[in-house]
Short mmCIF file of the C-alpha atoms (twelve columns), coordinates in Angstrom:
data_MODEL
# 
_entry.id   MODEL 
# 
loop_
_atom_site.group_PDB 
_atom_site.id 
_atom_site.type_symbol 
_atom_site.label_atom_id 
_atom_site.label_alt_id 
_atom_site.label_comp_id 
_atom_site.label_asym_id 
_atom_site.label_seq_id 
_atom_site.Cartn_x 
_atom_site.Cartn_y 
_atom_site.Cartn_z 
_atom_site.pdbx_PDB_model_num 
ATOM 1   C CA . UNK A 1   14.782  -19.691 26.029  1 
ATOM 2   C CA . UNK A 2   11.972  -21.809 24.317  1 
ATOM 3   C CA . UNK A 3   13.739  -25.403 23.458  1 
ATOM 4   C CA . UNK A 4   13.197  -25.631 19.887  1 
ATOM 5   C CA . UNK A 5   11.006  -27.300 17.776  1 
ATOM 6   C CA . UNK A 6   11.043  -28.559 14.301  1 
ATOM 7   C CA . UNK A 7   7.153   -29.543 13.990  1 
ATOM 8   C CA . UNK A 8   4.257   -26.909 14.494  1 
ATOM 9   C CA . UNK A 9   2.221   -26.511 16.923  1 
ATOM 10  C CA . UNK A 10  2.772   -25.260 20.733  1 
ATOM 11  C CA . UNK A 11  6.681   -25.724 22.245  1 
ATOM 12  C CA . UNK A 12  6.941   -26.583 26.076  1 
ATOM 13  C CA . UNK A 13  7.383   -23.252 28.212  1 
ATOM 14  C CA . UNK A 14  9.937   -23.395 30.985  1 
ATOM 15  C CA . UNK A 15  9.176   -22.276 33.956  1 
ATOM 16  C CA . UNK A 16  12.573  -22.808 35.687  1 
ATOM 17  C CA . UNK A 17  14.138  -19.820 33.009  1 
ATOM 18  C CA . UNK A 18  13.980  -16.148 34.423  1 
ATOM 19  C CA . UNK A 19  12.586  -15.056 31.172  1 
ATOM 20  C CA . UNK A 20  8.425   -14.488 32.184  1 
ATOM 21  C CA . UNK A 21  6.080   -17.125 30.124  1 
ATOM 22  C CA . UNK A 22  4.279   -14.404 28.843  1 
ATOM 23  C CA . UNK A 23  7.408   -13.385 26.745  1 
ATOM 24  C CA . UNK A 24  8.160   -17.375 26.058  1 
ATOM 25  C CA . UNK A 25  4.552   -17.244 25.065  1 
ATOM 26  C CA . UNK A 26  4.542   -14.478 23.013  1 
ATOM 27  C CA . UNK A 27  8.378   -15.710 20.999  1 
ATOM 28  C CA . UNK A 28  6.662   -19.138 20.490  1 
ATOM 29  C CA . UNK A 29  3.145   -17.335 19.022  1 
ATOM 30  C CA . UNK A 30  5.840   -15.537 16.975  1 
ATOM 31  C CA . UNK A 31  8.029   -18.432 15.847  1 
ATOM 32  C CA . UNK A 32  4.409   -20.477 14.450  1 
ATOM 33  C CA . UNK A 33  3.076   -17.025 12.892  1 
ATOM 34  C CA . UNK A 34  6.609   -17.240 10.801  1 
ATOM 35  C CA . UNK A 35  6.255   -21.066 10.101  1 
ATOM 36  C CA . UNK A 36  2.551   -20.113 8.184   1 
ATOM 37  C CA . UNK A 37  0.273   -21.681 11.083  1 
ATOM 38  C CA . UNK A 38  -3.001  -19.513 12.152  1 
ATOM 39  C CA . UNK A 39  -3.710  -18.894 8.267   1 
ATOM 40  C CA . UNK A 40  -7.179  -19.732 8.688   1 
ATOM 41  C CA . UNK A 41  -8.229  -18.793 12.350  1 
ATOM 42  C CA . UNK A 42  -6.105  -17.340 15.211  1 
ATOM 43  C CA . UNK A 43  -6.672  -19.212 18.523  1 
ATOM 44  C CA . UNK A 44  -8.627  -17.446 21.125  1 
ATOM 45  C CA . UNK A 45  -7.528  -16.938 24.836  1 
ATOM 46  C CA . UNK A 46  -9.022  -20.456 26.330  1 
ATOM 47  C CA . UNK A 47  -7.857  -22.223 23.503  1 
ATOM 48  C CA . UNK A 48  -4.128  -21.155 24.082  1 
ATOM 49  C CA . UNK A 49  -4.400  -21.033 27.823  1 
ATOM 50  C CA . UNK A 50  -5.353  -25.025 27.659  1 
ATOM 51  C CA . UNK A 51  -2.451  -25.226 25.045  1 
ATOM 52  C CA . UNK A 52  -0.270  -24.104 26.649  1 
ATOM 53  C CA . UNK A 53  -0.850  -24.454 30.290  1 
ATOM 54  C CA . UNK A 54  -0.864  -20.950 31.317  1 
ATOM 55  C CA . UNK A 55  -3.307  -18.762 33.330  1 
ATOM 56  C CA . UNK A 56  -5.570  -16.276 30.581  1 
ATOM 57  C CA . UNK A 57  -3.737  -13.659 31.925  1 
ATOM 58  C CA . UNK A 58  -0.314  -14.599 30.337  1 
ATOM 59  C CA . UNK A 59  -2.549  -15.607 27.412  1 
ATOM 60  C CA . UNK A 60  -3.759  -11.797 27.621  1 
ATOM 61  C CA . UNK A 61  -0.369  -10.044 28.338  1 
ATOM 62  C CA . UNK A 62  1.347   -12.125 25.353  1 
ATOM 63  C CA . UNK A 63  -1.772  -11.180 22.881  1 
ATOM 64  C CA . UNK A 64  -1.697  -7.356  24.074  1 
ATOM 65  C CA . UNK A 65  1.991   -7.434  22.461  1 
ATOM 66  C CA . UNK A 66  1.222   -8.989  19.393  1 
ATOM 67  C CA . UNK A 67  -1.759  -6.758  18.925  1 
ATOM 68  C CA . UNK A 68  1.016   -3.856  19.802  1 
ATOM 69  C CA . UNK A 69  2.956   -4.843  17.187  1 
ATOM 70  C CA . UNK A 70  0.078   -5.743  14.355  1 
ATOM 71  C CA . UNK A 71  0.570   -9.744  14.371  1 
ATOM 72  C CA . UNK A 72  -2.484  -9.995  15.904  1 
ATOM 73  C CA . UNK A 73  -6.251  -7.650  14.999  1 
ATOM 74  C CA . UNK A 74  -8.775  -8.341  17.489  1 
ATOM 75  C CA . UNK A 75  -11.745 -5.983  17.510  1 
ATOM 76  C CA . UNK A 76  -14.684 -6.224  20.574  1 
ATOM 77  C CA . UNK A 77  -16.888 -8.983  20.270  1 
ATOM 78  C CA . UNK A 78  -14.539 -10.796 17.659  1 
ATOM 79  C CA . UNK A 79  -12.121 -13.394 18.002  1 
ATOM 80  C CA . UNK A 80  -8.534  -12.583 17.106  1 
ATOM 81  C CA . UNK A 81  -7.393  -13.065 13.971  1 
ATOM 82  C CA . UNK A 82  -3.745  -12.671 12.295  1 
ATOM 83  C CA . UNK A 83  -2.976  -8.989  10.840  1 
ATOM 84  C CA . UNK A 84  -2.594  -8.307  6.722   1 
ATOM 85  C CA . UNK A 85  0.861   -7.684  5.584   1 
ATOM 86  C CA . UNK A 86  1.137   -4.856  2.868   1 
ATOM 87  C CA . UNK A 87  1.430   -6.873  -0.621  1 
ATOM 88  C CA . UNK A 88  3.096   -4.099  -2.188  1 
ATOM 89  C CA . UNK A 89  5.870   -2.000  -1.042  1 
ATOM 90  C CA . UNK A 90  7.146   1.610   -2.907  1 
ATOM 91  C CA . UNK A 91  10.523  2.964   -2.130  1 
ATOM 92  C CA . UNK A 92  10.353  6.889   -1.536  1 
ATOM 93  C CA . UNK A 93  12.508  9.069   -3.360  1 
ATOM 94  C CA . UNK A 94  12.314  6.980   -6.005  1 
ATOM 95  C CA . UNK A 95  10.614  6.850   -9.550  1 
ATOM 96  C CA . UNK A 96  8.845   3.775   -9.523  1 
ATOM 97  C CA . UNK A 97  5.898   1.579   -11.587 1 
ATOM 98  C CA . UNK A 98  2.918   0.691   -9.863  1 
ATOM 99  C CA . UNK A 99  2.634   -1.507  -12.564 1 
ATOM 100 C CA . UNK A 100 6.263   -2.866  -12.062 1 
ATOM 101 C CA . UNK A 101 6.131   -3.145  -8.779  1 
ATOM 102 C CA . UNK A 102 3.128   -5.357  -8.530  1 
ATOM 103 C CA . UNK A 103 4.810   -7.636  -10.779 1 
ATOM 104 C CA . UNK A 104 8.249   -7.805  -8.388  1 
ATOM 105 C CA . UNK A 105 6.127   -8.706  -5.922  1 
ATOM 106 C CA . UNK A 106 4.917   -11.837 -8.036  1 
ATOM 107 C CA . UNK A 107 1.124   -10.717 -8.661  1 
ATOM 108 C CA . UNK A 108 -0.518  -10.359 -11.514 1 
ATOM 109 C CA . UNK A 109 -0.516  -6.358  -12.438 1 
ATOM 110 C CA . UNK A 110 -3.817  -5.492  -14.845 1 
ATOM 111 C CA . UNK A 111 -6.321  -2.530  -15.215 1 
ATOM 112 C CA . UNK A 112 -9.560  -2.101  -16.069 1 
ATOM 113 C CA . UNK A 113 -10.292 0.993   -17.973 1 
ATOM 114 C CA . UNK A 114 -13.251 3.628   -17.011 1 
ATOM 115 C CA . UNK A 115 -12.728 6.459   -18.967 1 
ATOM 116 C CA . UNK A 116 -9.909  7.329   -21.876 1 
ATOM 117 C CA . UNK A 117 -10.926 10.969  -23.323 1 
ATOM 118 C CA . UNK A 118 -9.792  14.612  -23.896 1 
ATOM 119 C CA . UNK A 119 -11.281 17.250  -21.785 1 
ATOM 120 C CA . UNK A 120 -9.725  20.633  -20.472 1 
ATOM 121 C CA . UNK A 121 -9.417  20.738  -16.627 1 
ATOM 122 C CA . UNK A 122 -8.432  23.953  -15.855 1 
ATOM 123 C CA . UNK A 123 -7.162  22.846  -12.001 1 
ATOM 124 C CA . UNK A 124 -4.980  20.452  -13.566 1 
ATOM 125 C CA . UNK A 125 -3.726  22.208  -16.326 1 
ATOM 126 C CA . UNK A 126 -2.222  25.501  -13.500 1 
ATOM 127 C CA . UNK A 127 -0.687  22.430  -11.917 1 
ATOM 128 C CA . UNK A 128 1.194   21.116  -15.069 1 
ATOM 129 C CA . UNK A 129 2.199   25.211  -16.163 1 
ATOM 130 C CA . UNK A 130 -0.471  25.185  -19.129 1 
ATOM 131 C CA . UNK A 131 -2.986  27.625  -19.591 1 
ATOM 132 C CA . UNK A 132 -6.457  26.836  -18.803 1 
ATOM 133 C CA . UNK A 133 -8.001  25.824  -21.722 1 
ATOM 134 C CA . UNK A 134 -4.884  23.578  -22.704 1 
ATOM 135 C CA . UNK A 135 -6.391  19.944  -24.126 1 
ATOM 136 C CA . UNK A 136 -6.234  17.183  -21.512 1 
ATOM 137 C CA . UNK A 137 -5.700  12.895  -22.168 1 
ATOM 138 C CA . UNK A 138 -7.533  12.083  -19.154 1 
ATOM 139 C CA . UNK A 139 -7.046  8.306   -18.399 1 
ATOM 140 C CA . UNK A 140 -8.916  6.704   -15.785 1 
ATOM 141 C CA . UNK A 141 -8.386  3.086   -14.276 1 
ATOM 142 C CA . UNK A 142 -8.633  0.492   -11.689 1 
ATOM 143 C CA . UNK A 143 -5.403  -1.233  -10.918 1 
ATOM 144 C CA . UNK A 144 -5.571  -5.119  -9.824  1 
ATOM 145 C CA . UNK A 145 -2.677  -6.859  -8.244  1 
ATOM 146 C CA . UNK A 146 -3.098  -10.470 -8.131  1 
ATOM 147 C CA . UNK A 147 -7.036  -10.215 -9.602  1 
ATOM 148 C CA . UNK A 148 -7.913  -8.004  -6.451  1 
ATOM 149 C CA . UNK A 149 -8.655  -4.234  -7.022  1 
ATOM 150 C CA . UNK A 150 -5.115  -2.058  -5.509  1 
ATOM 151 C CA . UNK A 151 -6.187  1.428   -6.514  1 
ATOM 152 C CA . UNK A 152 -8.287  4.232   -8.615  1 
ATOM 153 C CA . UNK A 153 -6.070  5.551   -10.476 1 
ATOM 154 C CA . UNK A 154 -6.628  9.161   -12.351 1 
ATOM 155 C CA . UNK A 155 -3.788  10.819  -14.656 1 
ATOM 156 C CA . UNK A 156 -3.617  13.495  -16.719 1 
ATOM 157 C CA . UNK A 157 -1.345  14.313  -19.435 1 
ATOM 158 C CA . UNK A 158 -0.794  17.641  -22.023 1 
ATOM 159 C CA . UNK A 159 -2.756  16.147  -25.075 1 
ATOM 160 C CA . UNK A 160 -0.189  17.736  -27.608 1 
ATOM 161 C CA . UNK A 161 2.284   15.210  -25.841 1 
ATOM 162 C CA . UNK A 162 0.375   12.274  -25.079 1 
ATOM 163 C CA . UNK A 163 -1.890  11.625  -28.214 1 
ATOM 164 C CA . UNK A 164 -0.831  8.898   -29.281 1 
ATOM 165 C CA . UNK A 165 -1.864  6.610   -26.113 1 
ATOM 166 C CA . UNK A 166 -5.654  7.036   -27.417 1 
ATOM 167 C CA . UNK A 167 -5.341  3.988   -28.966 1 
ATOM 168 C CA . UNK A 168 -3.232  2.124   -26.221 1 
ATOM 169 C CA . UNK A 169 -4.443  -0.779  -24.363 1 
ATOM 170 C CA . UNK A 170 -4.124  -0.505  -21.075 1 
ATOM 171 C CA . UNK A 171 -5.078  -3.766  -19.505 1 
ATOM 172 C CA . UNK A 172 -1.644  -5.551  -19.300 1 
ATOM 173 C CA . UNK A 173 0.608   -2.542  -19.798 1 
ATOM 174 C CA . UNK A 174 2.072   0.308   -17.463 1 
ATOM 175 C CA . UNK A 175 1.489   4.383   -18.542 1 
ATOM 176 C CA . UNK A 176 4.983   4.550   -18.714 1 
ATOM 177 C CA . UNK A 177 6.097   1.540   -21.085 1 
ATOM 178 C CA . UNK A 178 3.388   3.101   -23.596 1 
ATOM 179 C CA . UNK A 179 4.446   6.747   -23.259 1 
ATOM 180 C CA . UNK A 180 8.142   5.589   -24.086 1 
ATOM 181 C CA . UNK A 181 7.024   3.333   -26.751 1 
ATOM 182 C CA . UNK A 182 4.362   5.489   -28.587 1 
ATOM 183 C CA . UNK A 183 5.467   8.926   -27.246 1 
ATOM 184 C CA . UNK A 184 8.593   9.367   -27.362 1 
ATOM 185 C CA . UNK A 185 8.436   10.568  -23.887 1 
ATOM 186 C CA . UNK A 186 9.989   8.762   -20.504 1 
ATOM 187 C CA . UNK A 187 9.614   10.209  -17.402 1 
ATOM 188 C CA . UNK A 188 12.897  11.051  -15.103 1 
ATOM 189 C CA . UNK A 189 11.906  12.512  -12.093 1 
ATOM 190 C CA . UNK A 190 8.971   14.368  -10.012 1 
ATOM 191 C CA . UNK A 191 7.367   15.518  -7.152  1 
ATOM 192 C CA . UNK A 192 4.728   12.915  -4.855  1 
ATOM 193 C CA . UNK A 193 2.434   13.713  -1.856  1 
ATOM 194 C CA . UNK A 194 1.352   10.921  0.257   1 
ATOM 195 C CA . UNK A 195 -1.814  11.387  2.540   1 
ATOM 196 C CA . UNK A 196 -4.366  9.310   4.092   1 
ATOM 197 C CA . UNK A 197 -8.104  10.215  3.361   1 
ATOM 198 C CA . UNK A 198 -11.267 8.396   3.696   1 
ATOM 199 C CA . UNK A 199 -12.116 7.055   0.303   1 
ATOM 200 C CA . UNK A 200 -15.562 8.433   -1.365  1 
ATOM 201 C CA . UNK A 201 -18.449 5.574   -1.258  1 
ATOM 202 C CA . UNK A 202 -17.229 5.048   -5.000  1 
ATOM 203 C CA . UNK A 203 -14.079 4.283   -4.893  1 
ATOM 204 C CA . UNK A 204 -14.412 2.027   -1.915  1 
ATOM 205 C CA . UNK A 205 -17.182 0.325   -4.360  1 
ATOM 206 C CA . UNK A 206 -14.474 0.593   -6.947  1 
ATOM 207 C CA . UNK A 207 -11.530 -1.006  -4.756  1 
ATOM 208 C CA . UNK A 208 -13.785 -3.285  -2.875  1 
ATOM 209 C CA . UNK A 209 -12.704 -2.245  0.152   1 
ATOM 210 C CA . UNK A 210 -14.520 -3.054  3.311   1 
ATOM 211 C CA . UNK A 211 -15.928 0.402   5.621   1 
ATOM 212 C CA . UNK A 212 -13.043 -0.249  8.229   1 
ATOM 213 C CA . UNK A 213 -10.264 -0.088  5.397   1 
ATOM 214 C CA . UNK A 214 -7.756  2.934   5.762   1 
ATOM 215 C CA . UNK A 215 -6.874  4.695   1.973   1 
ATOM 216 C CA . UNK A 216 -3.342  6.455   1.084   1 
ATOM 217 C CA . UNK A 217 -3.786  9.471   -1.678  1 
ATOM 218 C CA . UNK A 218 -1.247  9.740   -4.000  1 
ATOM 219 C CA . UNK A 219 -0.637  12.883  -6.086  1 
ATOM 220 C CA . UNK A 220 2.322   13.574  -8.314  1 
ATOM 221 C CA . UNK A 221 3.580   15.536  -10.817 1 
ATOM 222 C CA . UNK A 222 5.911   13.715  -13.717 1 
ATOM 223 C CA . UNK A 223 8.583   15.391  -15.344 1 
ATOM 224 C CA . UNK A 224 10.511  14.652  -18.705 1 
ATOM 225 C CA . UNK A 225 13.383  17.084  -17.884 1 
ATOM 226 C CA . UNK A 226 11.949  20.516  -17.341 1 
ATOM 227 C CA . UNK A 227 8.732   19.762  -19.091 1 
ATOM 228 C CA . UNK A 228 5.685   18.478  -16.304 1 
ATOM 229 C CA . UNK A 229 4.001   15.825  -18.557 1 
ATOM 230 C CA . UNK A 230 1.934   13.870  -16.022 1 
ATOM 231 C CA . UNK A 231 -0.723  14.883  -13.134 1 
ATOM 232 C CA . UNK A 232 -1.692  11.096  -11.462 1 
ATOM 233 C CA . UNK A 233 -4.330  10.963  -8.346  1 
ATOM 234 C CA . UNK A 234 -4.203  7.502   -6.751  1 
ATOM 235 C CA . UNK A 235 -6.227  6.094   -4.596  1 
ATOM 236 C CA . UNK A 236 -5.101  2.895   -3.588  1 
ATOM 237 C CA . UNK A 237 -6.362  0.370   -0.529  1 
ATOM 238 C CA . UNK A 238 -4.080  1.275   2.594   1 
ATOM 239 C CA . UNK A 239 -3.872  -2.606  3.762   1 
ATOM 240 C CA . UNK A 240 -2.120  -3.529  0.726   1 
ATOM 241 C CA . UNK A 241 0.051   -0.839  0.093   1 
ATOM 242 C CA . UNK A 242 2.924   0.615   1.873   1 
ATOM 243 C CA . UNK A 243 5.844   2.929   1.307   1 
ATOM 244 C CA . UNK A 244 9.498   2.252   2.961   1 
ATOM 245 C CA . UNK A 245 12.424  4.645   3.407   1 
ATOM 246 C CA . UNK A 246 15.759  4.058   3.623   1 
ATOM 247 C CA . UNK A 247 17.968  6.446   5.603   1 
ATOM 248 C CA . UNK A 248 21.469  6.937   7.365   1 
ATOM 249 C CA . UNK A 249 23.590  8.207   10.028  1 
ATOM 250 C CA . UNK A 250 22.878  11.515  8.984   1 
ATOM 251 C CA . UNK A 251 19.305  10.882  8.582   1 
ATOM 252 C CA . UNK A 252 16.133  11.954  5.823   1 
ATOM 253 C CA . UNK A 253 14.105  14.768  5.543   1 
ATOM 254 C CA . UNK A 254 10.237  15.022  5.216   1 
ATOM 255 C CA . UNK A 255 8.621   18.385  4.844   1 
ATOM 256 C CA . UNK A 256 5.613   17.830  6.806   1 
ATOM 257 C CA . UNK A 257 4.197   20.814  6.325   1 
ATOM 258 C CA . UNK A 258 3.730   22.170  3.180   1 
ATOM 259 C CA . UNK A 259 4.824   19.311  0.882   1 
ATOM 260 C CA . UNK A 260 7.108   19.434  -2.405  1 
ATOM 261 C CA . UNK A 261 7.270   22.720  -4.368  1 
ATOM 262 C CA . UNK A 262 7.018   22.729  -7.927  1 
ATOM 263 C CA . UNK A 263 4.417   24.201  -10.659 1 
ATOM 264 C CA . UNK A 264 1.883   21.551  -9.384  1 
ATOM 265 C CA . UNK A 265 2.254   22.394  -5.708  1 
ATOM 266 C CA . UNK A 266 0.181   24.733  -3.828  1 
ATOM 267 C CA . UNK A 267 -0.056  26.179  0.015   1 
# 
């Protein structure tokens, strides 16, 4: 084992332990990772070869499992550089805030509003059991966590229903805390797709997300009981967003293949 250390910086490997130093390496690039070292640059090969006094090739072997595992990004022709944790985390199977989760997570959660209107969408409307023509609130925002743009995020909702969020303001407040409060209407269940997709040049302009960033697609369909009252279409930056299940000895389900069924879903 690596004798421990209560300072940063590099520990002593032992060479007299069975345990090879590119695994002592790699548990002690670990262990300084976890104590908040590397924030602003990630030591390149020489550097930690000299550090520690090891050949580049346990430098190389140690790095090719942190890269394995996401500590580490290194791209050709750029030095290494410590991997971006998720900032916000969504349980699934569960009905859950964006809004309220940004704020668990100790951000800042505020919008900027693009468009707030009525329309008729006849796509959306088949997918929330309303005839065609049916009179759409269409709301339209980007979501910040922390000052930094999270996600483009579209929703629709039965006018007749949701009237009475034209005059909401939507820059500190969650769709859901104003639909309860001016509505009448709270939300208790649903159906959610989760995809990846390459975002369109304008919402990457909109999230300002660089070329290389992955994108998750989020569509769901809100119930009040019975009654579909919300059709949402998120877009929301991949490298600070994630979703977690929880499961047990008898395991989870995902239906991979066609996705949730309900009055919004299609084949």
């Amino acid at each position: 084992m690596i004798p421990a250390v209560e300072r940063p910086g590099a520990a002593r490997l032992d060479r007299s332990l069975p345990t090879p130093l590119w695994a002592q390496l790699h548990a002690d690039l670990l262990r300084r990772v976890e104590g908040g070292e590397f924030t602003r640059s990630f030591p390149g090969e020489l550097a930690l070869a000299a550090a520690y006094e090891v050949s580049r090739n346990t430098v190389r072997e140690a790095l090719r499992r942190l890269r394995a595992d996401g500590t580490v990004v290194a791209g050709r022709g750029h030095p290494p550089r410590l991997g971006r944790q998720t900032e916000i985390t969504q349980p699934l199977g569960a009905l859950y805030s964006l809004f309220a989760s940004v704020r668990a997570n100790g951000l800042s959660a505020t919008s900027s509003v693009r468009v707030l209107d009525v329309r008729a969408d006849g796509v959306v409307a088949a997918k929330l059991g309303l005839e065609e023509s049916t009179p759409l609130l269409y709301l339209e925002r980007v979501r910040f966590a922390g000052g930094t743009p999270l996600a483009v995020d579209r929703v629709w909702l039965p006018h007749a229903l949701a009237a009475g969020l034209r005059d909401a303001d939507f820059t500190e407040t969650s769709l859901y805390r104003e639909l309860d409060e001016r509505c009448g209407i709270r939300l208790t269940d649903g159906q959610e797709r989760i995809r990846a997709v390459v975002p369109t040049p304008g919402e990457r302009r909109l999230l300002a997300a660089p070329a290389d960033t992955a994108a998750l697609a989020i569509d769901r369909l809100g119930l009040a009981g019975r009654t579909p009252v919300e059709w949402r279409h998120t877009v929301v930056r991949g490298d600070r967003f994630s979703v977690l299940a929880s499961f047990t000895a008898k395991g989870y389900q995902l239906d991979v293949h066609s996705g949730p069924k309900g009055p919004g879903w299609s084949h």
